[in-house]
Amino acid sequence: MAESDLKLLGMWASPFVIRVRMMLEEKGLSYEYIEQDVFNKSELLLKHNPIYQKVPVLIHGARDICESLVILEYIDENWSWIGPPVLPATPYKRAIAHFWAAYIEDKLMLSFVGILRAPTEEVKAEKIAETHTILEMLEGAFKKCSMGKGFFGGDSIGYLDVILGSYLTWINAAERISGAKLLDETKMPLLVEWEKRFLAADCAKKSLPSVDQLEKHARNLQVTRWKVDSAN
Amino acid sequence: MASEKGVILLDFWVSPFGQRARIALAEKGVQYEYKEENLTEKSELLLKANPVHKKIPVLIHDGKPVCESLIIVQYIDEVWSDKAPLMPSDPYQRAQARFWADFVDKKVYDCGSRLWKLKGEEQQAAKKEMIEILQLLEAQLGDKKYFGGDSFGFVDVAFVPFTSWFYSYETCANFSVEGVAPKIVQWAKRCMERESVAQTLSDPKKVYEFVCFLKKKFGVE
């Protein structure tokens, strides 16, 4: 199947989409990106993801692959001959990677979006503390997975790097809007170093939106959808 | 945990999540030690093996813990790869299997819990949702023997433990699974012909007793 058969339905600010773009970039795969209006869903989106009607959707020829983590593994396995594998090599290390991916997915976004949606200073402080706890847990995960190397994947960018990495601009935007330091070098020094390294990588530079753009988008959501006093 | 050789499963008798792990181990013919946990008084071993979530099931293999039921099933499939493969080998088929196992994970237990926890309109809404879930799964199964095709696979393992909860769902919410998804009921019967499933699944009446116990505990009429 020619690579020109690859299409990605996405939304520029979605971390779930961003991580797929990072992975496609890591594998050097070219594809057609089709921006979706997630509040006004297109026929194309409904046709290719009838179950959830969400982005990202990877369309590979006649195949539809939905759910970002499923897409990441599909890309890794289907183009396994390109570049270093994105998932770890042993069953146990893969189980650990999947565990932390599930942890990040369950907790992180809810927590920092909670900061942005907080109706009072008290709730905001609670959510900030919660985000710190989660990131401290991930600091431990990084120590274990990286084994002294630069990325969760070791020497090269791996599955957990793109998953956590896809949230970085959101985290930075939440820091600006709330005035709180979330990725704090005193609490999670390894992750702060990892962040710098990751943001310097091509896949990050090409897939992450700017913090300015995302801050504007988040503030807009606060006013229009989350009904939060923008003075918070 | 000492690096003792062998396989231990920390579990709770009626947990459909734990049953996924048990079915996978049985399919592979793996010998293991089963440890029943008291969920109101969790053991030191459980707290040490799963400090993040403190939940069952946990598989401890040669002293190393693996948590989260679908992660455990994939681990078992990869380590004991010589027998009864649960995942297909083609990347797209694998993506489909992961997608549908994840669908079961996201939808069935939560919606099922709402069927017995809620009453009135909220329960009706949960019932409507459960019927949709069952019909989507039935459409995915189609006329295949198993979700995995001719072989019993990952999605079958992910979903089959919930079949012993059908009686509870039906009784609490007053509907018939066979009435809305007859192919799923036939599939469940075929799965029960497998020793791994028959020896693992709880008796539906015992599950219902457990649900009644939970209802009393949560103060649901």
XYZ file of C-alpha atoms in Angstrom, chain B:
221
model
C 9.036 -9.218 46.686
C 11.735 -11.864 46.480
C 12.507 -12.984 42.975
C 10.833 -16.335 43.496
C 10.322 -18.319 40.345
C 6.757 -18.952 39.367
C 3.459 -17.249 38.725
C 1.109 -15.787 41.314
C -2.251 -14.185 40.586
C -3.744 -11.791 43.152
C -7.449 -11.749 42.456
C -11.026 -11.624 43.739
C -13.363 -14.510 42.957
C -16.127 -12.674 41.085
C -13.996 -10.036 39.351
C -14.461 -10.207 35.569
C -11.083 -8.471 35.259
C -9.362 -11.179 37.275
C -11.194 -13.815 35.259
C -9.641 -12.483 32.060
C -6.217 -13.301 33.497
C -7.350 -16.739 34.715
C -8.796 -17.641 31.302
C -5.594 -16.551 29.530
C -3.421 -18.581 31.937
C -5.664 -21.633 31.469
C -5.616 -21.323 27.673
C -1.820 -21.369 27.848
C -1.678 -24.221 30.362
C 0.342 -22.130 32.840
C 0.630 -23.394 36.417
C 0.120 -20.618 38.933
C -0.731 -19.887 42.535
C -4.110 -18.191 42.988
C -4.373 -15.813 45.950
C -7.820 -14.568 46.887
C -7.729 -10.995 48.173
C -10.015 -9.507 50.792
C -10.753 -6.180 49.141
C -11.751 -4.557 52.431
C -8.411 -5.571 53.938
C -5.819 -5.652 51.187
C -2.747 -7.767 51.719
C 0.811 -6.421 52.084
C 1.655 -8.277 48.910
C -1.077 -6.529 46.916
C -0.134 -3.099 48.246
C 3.495 -3.775 47.377
C 2.754 -5.281 43.967
C 0.319 -2.553 42.885
C 1.174 0.547 44.921
C -0.287 2.921 42.313
C -3.839 1.532 42.118
C -3.961 -1.089 44.917
C -6.308 -3.149 42.747
C -6.633 -6.707 41.526
C -5.810 -8.501 39.347
C -2.038 -8.452 39.656
C 0.098 -11.104 38.001
C 3.440 -11.645 39.689
C 5.857 -13.490 37.392
C 9.229 -14.441 38.878
C 8.762 -11.653 41.427
C 7.822 -8.976 38.861
C 4.299 -7.547 39.045
C 2.098 -6.825 36.020
C -1.081 -4.803 36.630
C -4.258 -4.000 34.681
C -6.188 -6.970 33.283
C -5.796 -6.376 29.537
C -2.101 -5.597 30.011
C -1.805 -8.867 31.952
C -3.550 -10.812 29.161
C -1.223 -9.324 26.523
C 1.775 -10.128 28.722
C 0.639 -13.740 29.164
C 0.091 -14.026 25.402
C 3.598 -12.721 24.646
C 5.489 -14.716 27.283
C 3.728 -18.055 26.639
C 3.622 -17.524 22.919
C 4.111 -21.175 22.007
C 0.515 -22.129 22.719
C -2.990 -20.777 21.943
C -2.085 -17.346 20.530
C -4.689 -14.801 21.609
C -3.624 -11.928 19.362
C -3.609 -12.196 15.575
C -0.290 -11.683 13.790
C -1.397 -9.107 11.212
C -0.954 -5.472 12.424
C -4.403 -4.361 11.271
C -6.138 -7.371 12.849
C -4.189 -6.626 16.022
C -5.372 -3.004 15.916
C -8.978 -4.205 15.571
C -8.555 -6.595 18.508
C -7.085 -3.854 20.700
C -9.838 -1.432 19.699
C -12.658 -3.829 20.583
C -11.071 -5.038 23.821
C -10.689 -1.385 24.790
C -14.356 -0.802 23.837
C -15.430 -3.595 26.203
C -13.179 -2.104 28.880
C -14.551 1.422 28.501
C -18.204 0.502 28.274
C -19.433 -2.799 29.689
C -18.533 -2.717 33.398
C -19.445 0.955 33.931
C -22.758 0.714 32.159
C -23.485 -2.615 33.854
C -22.851 -1.063 37.265
C -25.305 1.711 36.501
C -27.958 -0.911 35.736
C -27.956 -2.151 39.319
C -26.966 1.083 41.094
C -29.606 3.349 39.607
C -33.371 3.470 39.442
C -36.076 5.123 37.357
C -35.069 7.284 34.397
C -31.338 6.973 35.027
C -31.622 3.191 34.985
C -33.662 3.328 31.785
C -30.937 5.436 30.186
C -28.303 2.911 31.291
C -30.421 0.062 29.912
C -30.704 1.797 26.537
C -26.950 2.268 26.527
C -26.296 -1.379 27.456
C -28.546 -2.565 24.636
C -26.592 -0.356 22.202
C -23.292 -1.734 23.524
C -24.470 -5.349 23.153
C -25.760 -4.703 19.641
C -22.496 -3.047 18.564
C -20.591 -6.046 19.889
C -23.010 -8.385 18.129
C -22.465 -6.534 14.841
C -18.713 -6.896 15.335
C -19.042 -10.623 16.056
C -21.290 -11.171 13.034
C -21.450 -14.819 12.042
C -17.957 -15.637 13.278
C -17.416 -18.420 15.793
C -15.470 -16.071 18.049
C -14.524 -12.394 17.980
C -11.090 -13.696 17.028
C -12.546 -15.533 14.009
C -12.039 -19.301 14.093
C -9.763 -19.024 17.125
C -10.635 -17.831 20.582
C -8.808 -14.530 20.977
C -8.089 -11.345 22.866
C -11.541 -9.777 22.499
C -13.224 -13.042 23.514
C -11.088 -13.137 26.683
C -11.857 -9.463 27.354
C -15.628 -9.837 27.068
C -16.571 -13.382 28.105
C -16.330 -12.874 31.917
C -19.134 -10.310 31.652
C -21.498 -12.946 30.255
C -22.012 -14.302 33.761
C -23.262 -10.833 34.706
C -25.993 -10.894 32.015
C -28.466 -12.519 34.410
C -27.886 -9.693 36.923
C -28.230 -7.007 34.238
C -31.450 -8.615 32.965
C -32.960 -9.008 36.421
C -32.087 -5.501 37.645
C -33.083 -3.664 34.491
C -35.807 -5.958 33.182
C -34.704 -6.867 29.685
C -33.389 -9.920 27.852
C -29.891 -10.085 26.383
C -31.052 -12.866 24.073
C -33.900 -10.631 22.941
C -31.563 -7.817 21.901
C -28.368 -9.683 20.961
C -29.044 -13.400 20.286
C -25.685 -13.970 18.537
C -23.874 -12.802 21.669
C -25.789 -15.365 23.720
C -24.853 -18.120 21.226
C -21.230 -16.964 21.311
C -21.262 -17.088 25.124
C -22.478 -20.708 25.000
C -19.695 -21.641 22.562
C -17.138 -20.035 24.873
C -18.482 -22.042 27.812
C -17.586 -25.217 25.887
C -13.960 -24.251 26.458
C -12.531 -25.628 29.688
C -10.660 -22.382 30.424
C -13.940 -20.451 30.401
C -16.193 -23.050 32.069
C -13.770 -23.466 34.949
C -13.305 -19.733 35.452
C -16.624 -17.964 35.083
C -18.763 -17.517 38.168
C -22.232 -19.009 38.299
C -24.634 -16.236 37.183
C -26.799 -16.833 40.280
C -23.775 -16.337 42.529
C -22.948 -13.131 40.649
C -26.505 -11.955 41.262
C -26.174 -12.727 44.980
C -23.013 -10.641 44.983
C -24.796 -7.782 43.166
C -27.594 -7.925 45.783
C -24.957 -7.750 48.513
C -23.436 -4.675 46.816
C -26.860 -3.085 46.461
C -27.446 -3.431 50.216
C -23.968 -2.130 50.915
C -24.513 0.949 48.736
C -28.021 1.480 50.053
C -29.704 0.868 46.716
C -33.255 -0.406 47.142
